[in-house]
mmCIF file of N, CA and C in Angstrom:
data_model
loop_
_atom_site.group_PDB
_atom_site.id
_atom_site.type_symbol
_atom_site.label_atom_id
_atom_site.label_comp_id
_atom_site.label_asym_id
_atom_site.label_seq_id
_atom_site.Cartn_x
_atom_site.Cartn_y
_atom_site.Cartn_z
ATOM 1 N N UNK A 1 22.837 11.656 -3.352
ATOM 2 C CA UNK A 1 23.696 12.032 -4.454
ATOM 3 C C UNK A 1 22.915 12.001 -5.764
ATOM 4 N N UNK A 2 22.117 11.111 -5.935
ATOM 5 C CA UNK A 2 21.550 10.606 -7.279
ATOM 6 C C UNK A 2 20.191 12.129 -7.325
ATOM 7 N N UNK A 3 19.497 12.062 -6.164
ATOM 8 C CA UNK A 3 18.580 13.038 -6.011
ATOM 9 C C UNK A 3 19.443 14.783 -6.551
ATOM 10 N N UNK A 4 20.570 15.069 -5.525
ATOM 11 C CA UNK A 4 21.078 16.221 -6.147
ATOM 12 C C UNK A 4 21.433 16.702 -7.429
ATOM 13 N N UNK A 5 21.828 15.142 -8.141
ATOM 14 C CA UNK A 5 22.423 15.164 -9.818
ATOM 15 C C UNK A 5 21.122 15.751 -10.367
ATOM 16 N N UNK A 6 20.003 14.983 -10.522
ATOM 17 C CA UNK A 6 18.746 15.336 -10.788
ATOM 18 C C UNK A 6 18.260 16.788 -10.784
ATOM 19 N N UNK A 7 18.514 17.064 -9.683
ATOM 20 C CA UNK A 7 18.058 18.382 -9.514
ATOM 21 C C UNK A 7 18.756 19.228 -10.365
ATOM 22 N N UNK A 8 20.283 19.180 -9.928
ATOM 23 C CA UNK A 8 21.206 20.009 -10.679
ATOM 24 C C UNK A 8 20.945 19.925 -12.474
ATOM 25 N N UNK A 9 20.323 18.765 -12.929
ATOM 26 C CA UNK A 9 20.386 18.403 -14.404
ATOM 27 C C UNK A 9 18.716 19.501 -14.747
ATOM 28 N N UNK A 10 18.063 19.551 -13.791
ATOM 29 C CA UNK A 10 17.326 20.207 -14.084
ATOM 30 C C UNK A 10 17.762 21.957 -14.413
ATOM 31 N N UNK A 11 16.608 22.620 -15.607
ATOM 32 C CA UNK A 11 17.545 23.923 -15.780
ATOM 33 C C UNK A 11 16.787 24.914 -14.898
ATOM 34 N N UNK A 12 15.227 24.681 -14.342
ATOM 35 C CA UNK A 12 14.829 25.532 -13.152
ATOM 36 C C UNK A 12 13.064 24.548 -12.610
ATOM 37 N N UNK A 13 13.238 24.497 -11.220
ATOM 38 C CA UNK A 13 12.686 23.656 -10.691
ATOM 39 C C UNK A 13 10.766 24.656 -10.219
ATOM 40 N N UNK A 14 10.446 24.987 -11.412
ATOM 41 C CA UNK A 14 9.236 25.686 -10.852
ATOM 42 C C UNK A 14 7.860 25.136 -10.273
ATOM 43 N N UNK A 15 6.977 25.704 -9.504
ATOM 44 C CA UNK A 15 6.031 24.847 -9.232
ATOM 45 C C UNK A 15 4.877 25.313 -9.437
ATOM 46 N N UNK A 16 4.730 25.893 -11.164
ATOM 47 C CA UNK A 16 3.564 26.377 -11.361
ATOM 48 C C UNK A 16 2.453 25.494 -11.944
ATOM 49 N N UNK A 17 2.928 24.270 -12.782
ATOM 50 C CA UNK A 17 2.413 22.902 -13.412
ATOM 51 C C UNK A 17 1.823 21.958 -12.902
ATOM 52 N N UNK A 18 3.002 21.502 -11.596
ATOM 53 C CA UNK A 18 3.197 20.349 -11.179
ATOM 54 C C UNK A 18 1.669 19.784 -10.613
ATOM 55 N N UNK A 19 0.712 20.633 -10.316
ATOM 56 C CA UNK A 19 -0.260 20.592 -9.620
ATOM 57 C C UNK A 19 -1.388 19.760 -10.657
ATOM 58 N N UNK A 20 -1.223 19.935 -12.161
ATOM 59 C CA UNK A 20 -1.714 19.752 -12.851
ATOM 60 C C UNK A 20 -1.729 18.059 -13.101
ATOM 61 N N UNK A 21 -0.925 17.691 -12.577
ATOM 62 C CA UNK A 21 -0.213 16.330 -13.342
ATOM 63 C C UNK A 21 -0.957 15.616 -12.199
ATOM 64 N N UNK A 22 -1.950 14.363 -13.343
ATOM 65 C CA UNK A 22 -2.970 13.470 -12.270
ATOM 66 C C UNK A 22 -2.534 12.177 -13.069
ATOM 67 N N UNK A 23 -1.410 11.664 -13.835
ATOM 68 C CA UNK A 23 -1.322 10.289 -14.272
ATOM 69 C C UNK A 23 -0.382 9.992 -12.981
ATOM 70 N N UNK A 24 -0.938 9.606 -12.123
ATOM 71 C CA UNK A 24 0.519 8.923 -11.156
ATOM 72 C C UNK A 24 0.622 7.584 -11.666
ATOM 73 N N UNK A 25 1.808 7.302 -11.207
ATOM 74 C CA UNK A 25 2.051 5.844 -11.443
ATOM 75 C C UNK A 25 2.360 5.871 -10.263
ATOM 76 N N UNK A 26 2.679 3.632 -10.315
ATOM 77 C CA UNK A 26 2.581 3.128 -8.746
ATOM 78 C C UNK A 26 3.607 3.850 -7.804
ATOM 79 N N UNK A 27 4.933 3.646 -9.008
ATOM 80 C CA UNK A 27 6.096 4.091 -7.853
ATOM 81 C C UNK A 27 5.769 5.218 -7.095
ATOM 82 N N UNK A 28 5.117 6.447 -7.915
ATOM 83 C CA UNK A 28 5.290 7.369 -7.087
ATOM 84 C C UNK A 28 4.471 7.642 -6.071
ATOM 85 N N UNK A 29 3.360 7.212 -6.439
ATOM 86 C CA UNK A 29 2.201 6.671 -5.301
ATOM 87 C C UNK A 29 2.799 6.125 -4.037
ATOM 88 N N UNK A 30 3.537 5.315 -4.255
ATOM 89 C CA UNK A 30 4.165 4.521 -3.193
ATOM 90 C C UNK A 30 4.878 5.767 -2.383
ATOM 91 N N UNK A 31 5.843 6.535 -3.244
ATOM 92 C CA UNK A 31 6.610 7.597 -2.430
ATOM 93 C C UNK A 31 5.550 8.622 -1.860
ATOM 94 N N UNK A 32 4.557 9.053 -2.311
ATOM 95 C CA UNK A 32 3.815 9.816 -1.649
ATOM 96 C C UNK A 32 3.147 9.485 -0.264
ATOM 97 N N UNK A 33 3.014 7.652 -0.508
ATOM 98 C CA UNK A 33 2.365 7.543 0.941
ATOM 99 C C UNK A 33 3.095 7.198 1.585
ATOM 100 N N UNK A 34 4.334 6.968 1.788
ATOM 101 C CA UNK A 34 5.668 7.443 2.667
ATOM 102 C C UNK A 34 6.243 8.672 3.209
ATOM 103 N N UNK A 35 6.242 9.560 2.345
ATOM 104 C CA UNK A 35 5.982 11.382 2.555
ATOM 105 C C UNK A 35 4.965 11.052 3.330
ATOM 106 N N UNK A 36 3.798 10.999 3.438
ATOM 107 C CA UNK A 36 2.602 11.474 3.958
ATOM 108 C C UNK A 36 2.895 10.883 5.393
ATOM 109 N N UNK A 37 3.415 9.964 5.757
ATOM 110 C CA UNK A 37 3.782 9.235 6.490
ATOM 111 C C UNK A 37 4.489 9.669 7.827
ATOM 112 N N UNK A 38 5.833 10.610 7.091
ATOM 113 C CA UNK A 38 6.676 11.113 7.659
ATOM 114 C C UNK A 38 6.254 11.775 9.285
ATOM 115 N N UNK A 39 5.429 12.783 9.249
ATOM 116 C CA UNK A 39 5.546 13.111 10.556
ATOM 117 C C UNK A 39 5.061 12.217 12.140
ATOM 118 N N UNK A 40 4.412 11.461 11.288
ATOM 119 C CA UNK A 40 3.730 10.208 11.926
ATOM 120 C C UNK A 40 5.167 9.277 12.821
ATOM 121 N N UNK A 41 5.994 9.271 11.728
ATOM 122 C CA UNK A 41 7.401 8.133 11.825
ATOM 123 C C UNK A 41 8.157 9.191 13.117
ATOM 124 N N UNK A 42 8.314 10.377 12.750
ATOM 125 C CA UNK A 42 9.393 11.247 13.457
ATOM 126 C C UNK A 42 8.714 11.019 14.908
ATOM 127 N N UNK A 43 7.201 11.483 14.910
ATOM 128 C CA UNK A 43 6.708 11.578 16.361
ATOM 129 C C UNK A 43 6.855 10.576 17.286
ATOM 130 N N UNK A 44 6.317 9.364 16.274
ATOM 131 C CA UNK A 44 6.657 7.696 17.138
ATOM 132 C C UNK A 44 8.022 7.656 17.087
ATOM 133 N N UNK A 45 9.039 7.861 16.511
ATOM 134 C CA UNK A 45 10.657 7.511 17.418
ATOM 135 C C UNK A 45 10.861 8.573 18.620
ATOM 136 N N UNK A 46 10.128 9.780 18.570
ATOM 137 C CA UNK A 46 10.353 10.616 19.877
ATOM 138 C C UNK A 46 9.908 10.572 20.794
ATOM 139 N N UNK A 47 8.748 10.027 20.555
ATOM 140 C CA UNK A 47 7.719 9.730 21.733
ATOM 141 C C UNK A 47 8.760 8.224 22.440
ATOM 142 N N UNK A 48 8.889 7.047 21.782
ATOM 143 C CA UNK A 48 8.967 6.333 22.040
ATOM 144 C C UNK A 48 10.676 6.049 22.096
ATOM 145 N N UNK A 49 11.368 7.054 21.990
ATOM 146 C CA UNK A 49 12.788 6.869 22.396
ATOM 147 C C UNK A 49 13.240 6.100 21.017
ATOM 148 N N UNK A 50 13.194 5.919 19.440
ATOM 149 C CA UNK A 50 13.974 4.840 19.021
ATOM 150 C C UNK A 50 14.005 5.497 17.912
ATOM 151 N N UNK A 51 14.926 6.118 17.696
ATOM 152 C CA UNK A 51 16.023 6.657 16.340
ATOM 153 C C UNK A 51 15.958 5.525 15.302
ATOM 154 N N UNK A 52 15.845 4.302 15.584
ATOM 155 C CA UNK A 52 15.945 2.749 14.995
ATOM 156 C C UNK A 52 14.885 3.143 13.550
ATOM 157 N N UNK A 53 14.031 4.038 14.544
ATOM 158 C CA UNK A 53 12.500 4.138 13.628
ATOM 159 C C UNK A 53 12.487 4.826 12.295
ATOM 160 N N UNK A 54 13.578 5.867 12.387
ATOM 161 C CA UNK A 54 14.112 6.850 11.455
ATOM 162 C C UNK A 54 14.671 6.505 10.578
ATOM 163 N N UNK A 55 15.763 5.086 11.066
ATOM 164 C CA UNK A 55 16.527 4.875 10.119
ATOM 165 C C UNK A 55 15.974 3.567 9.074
ATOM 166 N N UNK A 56 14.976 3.058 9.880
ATOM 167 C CA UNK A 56 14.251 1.970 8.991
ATOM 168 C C UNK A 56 13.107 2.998 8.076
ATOM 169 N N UNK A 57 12.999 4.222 8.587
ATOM 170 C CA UNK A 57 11.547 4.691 7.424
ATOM 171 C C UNK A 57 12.650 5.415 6.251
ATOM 172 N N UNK A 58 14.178 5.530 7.022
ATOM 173 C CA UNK A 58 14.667 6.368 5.671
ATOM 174 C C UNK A 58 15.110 5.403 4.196
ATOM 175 N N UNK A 59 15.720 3.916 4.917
ATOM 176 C CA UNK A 59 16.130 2.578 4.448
ATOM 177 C C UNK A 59 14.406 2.725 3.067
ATOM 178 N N UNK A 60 13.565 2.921 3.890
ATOM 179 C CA UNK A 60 12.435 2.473 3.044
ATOM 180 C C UNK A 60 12.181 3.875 2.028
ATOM 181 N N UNK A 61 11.881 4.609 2.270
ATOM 182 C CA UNK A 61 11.610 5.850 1.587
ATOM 183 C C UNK A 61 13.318 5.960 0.443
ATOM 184 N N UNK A 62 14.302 5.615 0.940
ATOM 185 C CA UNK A 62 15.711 5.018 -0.492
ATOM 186 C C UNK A 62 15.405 4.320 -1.309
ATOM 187 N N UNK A 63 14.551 3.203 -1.118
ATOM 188 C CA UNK A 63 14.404 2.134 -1.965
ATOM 189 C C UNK A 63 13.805 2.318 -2.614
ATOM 190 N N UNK A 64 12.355 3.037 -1.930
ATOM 191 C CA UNK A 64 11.142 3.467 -2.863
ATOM 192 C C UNK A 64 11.290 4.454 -4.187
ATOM 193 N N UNK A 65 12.679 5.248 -3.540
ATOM 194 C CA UNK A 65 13.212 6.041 -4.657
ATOM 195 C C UNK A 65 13.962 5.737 -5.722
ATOM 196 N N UNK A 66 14.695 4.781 -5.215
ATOM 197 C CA UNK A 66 15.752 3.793 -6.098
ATOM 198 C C UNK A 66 14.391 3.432 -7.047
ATOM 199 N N UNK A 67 13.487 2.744 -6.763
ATOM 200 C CA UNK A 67 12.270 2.030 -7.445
ATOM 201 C C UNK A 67 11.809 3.077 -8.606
ATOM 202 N N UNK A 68 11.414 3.989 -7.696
ATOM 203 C CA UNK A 68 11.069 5.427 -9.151
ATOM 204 C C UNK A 68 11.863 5.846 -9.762
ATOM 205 N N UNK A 69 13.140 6.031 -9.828
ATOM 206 C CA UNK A 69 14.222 6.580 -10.542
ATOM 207 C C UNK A 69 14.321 5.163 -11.658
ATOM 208 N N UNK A 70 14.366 4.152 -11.271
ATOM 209 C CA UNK A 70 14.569 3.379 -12.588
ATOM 210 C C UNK A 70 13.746 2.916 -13.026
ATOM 211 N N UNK A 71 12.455 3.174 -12.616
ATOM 212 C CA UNK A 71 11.301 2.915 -13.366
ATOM 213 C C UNK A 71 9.929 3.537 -14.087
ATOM 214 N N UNK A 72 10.621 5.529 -13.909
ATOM 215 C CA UNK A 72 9.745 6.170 -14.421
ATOM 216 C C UNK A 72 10.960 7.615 -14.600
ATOM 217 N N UNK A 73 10.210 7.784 -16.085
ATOM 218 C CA UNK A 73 11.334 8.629 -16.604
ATOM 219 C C UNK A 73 11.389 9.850 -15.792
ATOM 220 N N UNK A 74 12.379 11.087 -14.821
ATOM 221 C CA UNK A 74 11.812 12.102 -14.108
ATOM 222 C C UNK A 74 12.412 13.331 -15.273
ATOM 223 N N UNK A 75 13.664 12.947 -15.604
ATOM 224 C CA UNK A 75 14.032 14.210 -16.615
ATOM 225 C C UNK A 75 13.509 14.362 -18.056
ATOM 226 N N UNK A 76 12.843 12.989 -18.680
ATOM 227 C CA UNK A 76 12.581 13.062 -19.576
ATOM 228 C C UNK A 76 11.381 12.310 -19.483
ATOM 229 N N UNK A 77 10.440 13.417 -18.764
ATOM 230 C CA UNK A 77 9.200 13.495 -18.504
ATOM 231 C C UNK A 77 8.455 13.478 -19.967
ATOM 232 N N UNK A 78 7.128 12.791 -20.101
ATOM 233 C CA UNK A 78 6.180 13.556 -21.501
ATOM 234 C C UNK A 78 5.622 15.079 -21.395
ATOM 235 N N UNK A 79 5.253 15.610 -20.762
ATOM 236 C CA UNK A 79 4.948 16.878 -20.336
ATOM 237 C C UNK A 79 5.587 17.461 -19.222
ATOM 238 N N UNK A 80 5.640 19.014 -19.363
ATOM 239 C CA UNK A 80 6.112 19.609 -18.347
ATOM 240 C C UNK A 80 5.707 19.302 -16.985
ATOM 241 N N UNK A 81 4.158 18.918 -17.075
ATOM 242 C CA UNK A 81 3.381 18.862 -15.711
ATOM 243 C C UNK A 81 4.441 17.641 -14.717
ATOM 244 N N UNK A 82 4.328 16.595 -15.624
ATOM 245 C CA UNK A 82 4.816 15.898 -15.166
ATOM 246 C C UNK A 82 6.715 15.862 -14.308
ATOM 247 N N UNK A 83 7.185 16.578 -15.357
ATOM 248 C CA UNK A 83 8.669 16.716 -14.915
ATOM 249 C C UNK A 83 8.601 17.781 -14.171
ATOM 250 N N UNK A 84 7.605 18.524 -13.522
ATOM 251 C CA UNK A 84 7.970 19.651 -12.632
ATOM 252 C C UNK A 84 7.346 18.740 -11.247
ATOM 253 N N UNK A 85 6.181 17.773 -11.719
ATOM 254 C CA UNK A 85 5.854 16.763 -10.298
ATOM 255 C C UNK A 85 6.783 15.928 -9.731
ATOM 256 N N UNK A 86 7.625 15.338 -10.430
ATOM 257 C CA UNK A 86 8.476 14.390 -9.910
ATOM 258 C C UNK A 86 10.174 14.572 -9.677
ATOM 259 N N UNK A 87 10.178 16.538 -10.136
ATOM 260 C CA UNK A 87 11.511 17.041 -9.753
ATOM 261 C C UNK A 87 10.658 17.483 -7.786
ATOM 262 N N UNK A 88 9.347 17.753 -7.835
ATOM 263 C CA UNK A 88 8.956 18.157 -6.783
ATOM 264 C C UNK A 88 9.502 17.336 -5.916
ATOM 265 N N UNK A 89 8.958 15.647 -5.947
ATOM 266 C CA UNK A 89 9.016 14.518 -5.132
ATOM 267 C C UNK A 89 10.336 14.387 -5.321
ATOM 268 N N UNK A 90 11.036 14.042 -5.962
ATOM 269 C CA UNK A 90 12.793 13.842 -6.037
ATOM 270 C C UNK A 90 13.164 14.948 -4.395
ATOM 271 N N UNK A 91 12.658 16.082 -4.967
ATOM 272 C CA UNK A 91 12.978 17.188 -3.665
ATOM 273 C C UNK A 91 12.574 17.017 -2.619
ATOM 274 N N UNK A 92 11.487 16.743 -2.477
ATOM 275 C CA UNK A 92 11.345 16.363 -1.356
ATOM 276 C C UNK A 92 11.741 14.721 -0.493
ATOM 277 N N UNK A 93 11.911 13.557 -1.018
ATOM 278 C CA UNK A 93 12.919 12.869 -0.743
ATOM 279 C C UNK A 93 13.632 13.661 -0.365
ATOM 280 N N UNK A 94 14.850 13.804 -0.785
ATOM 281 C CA UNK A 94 15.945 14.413 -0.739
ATOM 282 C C UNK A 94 16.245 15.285 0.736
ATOM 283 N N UNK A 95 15.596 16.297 0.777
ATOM 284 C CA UNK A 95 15.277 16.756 2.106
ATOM 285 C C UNK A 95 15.068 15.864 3.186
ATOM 286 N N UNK A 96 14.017 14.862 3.121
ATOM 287 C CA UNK A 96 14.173 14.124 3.968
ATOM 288 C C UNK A 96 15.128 13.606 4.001
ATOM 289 N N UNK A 97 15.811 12.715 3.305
ATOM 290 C CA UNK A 97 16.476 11.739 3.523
ATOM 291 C C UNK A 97 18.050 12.822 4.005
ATOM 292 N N UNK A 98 18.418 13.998 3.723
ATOM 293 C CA UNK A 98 19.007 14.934 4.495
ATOM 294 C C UNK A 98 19.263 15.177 5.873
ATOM 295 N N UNK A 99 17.851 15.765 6.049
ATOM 296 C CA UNK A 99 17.743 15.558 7.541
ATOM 297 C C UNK A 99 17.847 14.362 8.438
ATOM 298 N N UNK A 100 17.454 13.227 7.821
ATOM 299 C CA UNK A 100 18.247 12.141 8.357
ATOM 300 C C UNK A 100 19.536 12.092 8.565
ATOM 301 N N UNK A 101 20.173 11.883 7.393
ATOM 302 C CA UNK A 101 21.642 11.819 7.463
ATOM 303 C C UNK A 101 22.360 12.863 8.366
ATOM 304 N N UNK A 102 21.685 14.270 8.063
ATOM 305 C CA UNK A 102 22.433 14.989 9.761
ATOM 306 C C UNK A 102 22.088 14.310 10.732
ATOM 307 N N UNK A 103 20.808 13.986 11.124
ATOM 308 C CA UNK A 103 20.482 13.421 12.303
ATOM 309 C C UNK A 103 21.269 12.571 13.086
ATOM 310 N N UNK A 104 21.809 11.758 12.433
ATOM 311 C CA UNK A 104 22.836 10.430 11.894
ATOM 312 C C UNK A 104 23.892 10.783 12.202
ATOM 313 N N UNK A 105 24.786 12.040 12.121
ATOM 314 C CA UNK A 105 25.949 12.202 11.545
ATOM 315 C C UNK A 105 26.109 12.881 12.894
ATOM 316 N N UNK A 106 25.208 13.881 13.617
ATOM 317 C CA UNK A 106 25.025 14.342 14.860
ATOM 318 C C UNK A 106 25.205 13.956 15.888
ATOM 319 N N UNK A 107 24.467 12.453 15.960
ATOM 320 C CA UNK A 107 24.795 11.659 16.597
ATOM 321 C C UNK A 107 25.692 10.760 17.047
ATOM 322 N N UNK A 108 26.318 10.698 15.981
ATOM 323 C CA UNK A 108 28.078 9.920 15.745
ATOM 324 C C UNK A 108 28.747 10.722 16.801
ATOM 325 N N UNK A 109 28.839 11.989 15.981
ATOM 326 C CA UNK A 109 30.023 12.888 16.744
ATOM 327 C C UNK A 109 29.694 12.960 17.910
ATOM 328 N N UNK A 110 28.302 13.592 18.022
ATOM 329 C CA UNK A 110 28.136 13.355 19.532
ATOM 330 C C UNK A 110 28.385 12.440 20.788
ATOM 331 N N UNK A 111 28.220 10.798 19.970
ATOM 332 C CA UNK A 111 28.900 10.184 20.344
ATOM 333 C C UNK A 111 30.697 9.937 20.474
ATOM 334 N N UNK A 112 31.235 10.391 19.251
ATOM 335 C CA UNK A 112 32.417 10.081 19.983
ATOM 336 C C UNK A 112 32.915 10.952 20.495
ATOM 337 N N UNK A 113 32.486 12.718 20.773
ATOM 338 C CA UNK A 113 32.803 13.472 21.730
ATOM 339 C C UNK A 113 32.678 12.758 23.347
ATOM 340 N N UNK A 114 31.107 11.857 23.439
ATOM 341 C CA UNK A 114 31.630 11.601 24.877
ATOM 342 C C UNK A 114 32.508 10.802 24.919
ATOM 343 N N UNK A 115 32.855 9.986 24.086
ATOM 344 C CA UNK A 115 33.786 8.688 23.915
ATOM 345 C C UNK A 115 35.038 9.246 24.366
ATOM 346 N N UNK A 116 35.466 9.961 23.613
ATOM 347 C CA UNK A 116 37.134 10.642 24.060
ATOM 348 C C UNK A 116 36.994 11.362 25.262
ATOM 349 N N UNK A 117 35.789 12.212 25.412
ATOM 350 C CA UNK A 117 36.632 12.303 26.926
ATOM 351 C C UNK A 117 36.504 11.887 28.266
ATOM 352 N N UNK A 118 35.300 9.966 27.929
ATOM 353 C CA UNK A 118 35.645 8.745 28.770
ATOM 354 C C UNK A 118 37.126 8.556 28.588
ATOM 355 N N UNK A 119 37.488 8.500 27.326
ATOM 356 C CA UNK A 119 38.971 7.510 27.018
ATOM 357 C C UNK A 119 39.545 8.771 27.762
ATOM 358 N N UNK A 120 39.488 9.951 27.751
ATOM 359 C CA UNK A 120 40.603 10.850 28.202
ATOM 360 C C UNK A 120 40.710 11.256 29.448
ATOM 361 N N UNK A 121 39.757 10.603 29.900
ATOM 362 C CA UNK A 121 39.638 10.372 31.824
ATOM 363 C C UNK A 121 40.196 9.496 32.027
ATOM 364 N N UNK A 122 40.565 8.520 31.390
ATOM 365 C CA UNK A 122 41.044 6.817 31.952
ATOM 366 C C UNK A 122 42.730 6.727 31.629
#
């Protein structure tokens, strides 16, 4: 929710700058090597059967965001470079943490589709 406001507060999300912008700070450092992370996390819960894995890298990649959102300005960036880098990363969070939540939400139903029609056999 907080990621979409962001975006939406933005007036157009281009990515002709963003490339430019080399002051990182920690937070976002931190979120990048969590991104970078990502396909690494998806493969080991598939390989290894445990969804568990998904939901502890998404738990972490929230926090890390919670962490940058209140501790580095994204809309009221000093330069453009900068506010077009960290509307980037906001976005991309976001996506991820998306596809989680379907993942999540997929699974529910899926689950209680078989659920009812155990209960609706019995």
């Amino acid at each position: 929710m907080r990621i979409q406001s962001i975006l939406r507060k933005s007036i157009t999300l281009t990515y002709e700058k963003y490339k430019s912008y080399t002051d990182l700070k920690e937070e976002e450092k931190e979120l990048i090597s969590l991104i970078e992370t990502y396909p690494e996390v998806v493969a080991k819960a598939a390989e290894n059967y445990e969804p568990s894995e998904l939901a502890n890298y998404s738990y972490s990649l929230a926090k890390a965001f919670h962490r940058f959102y209140h501790e580095v300005p994204i809309l009221r960036a000093d330069d453009e470079a900068a506010l077009q880098f960290r509307l980037v990363l906001a976005k991309t969070v976001g996506s991820i943490l998306k596809n989680h939540l379907n993942y999540w939400v997929y699974q529910c139903l899926k689950e209680c589709k078989i659920t009812t029609k155990i209960c609706q056999n019995h």
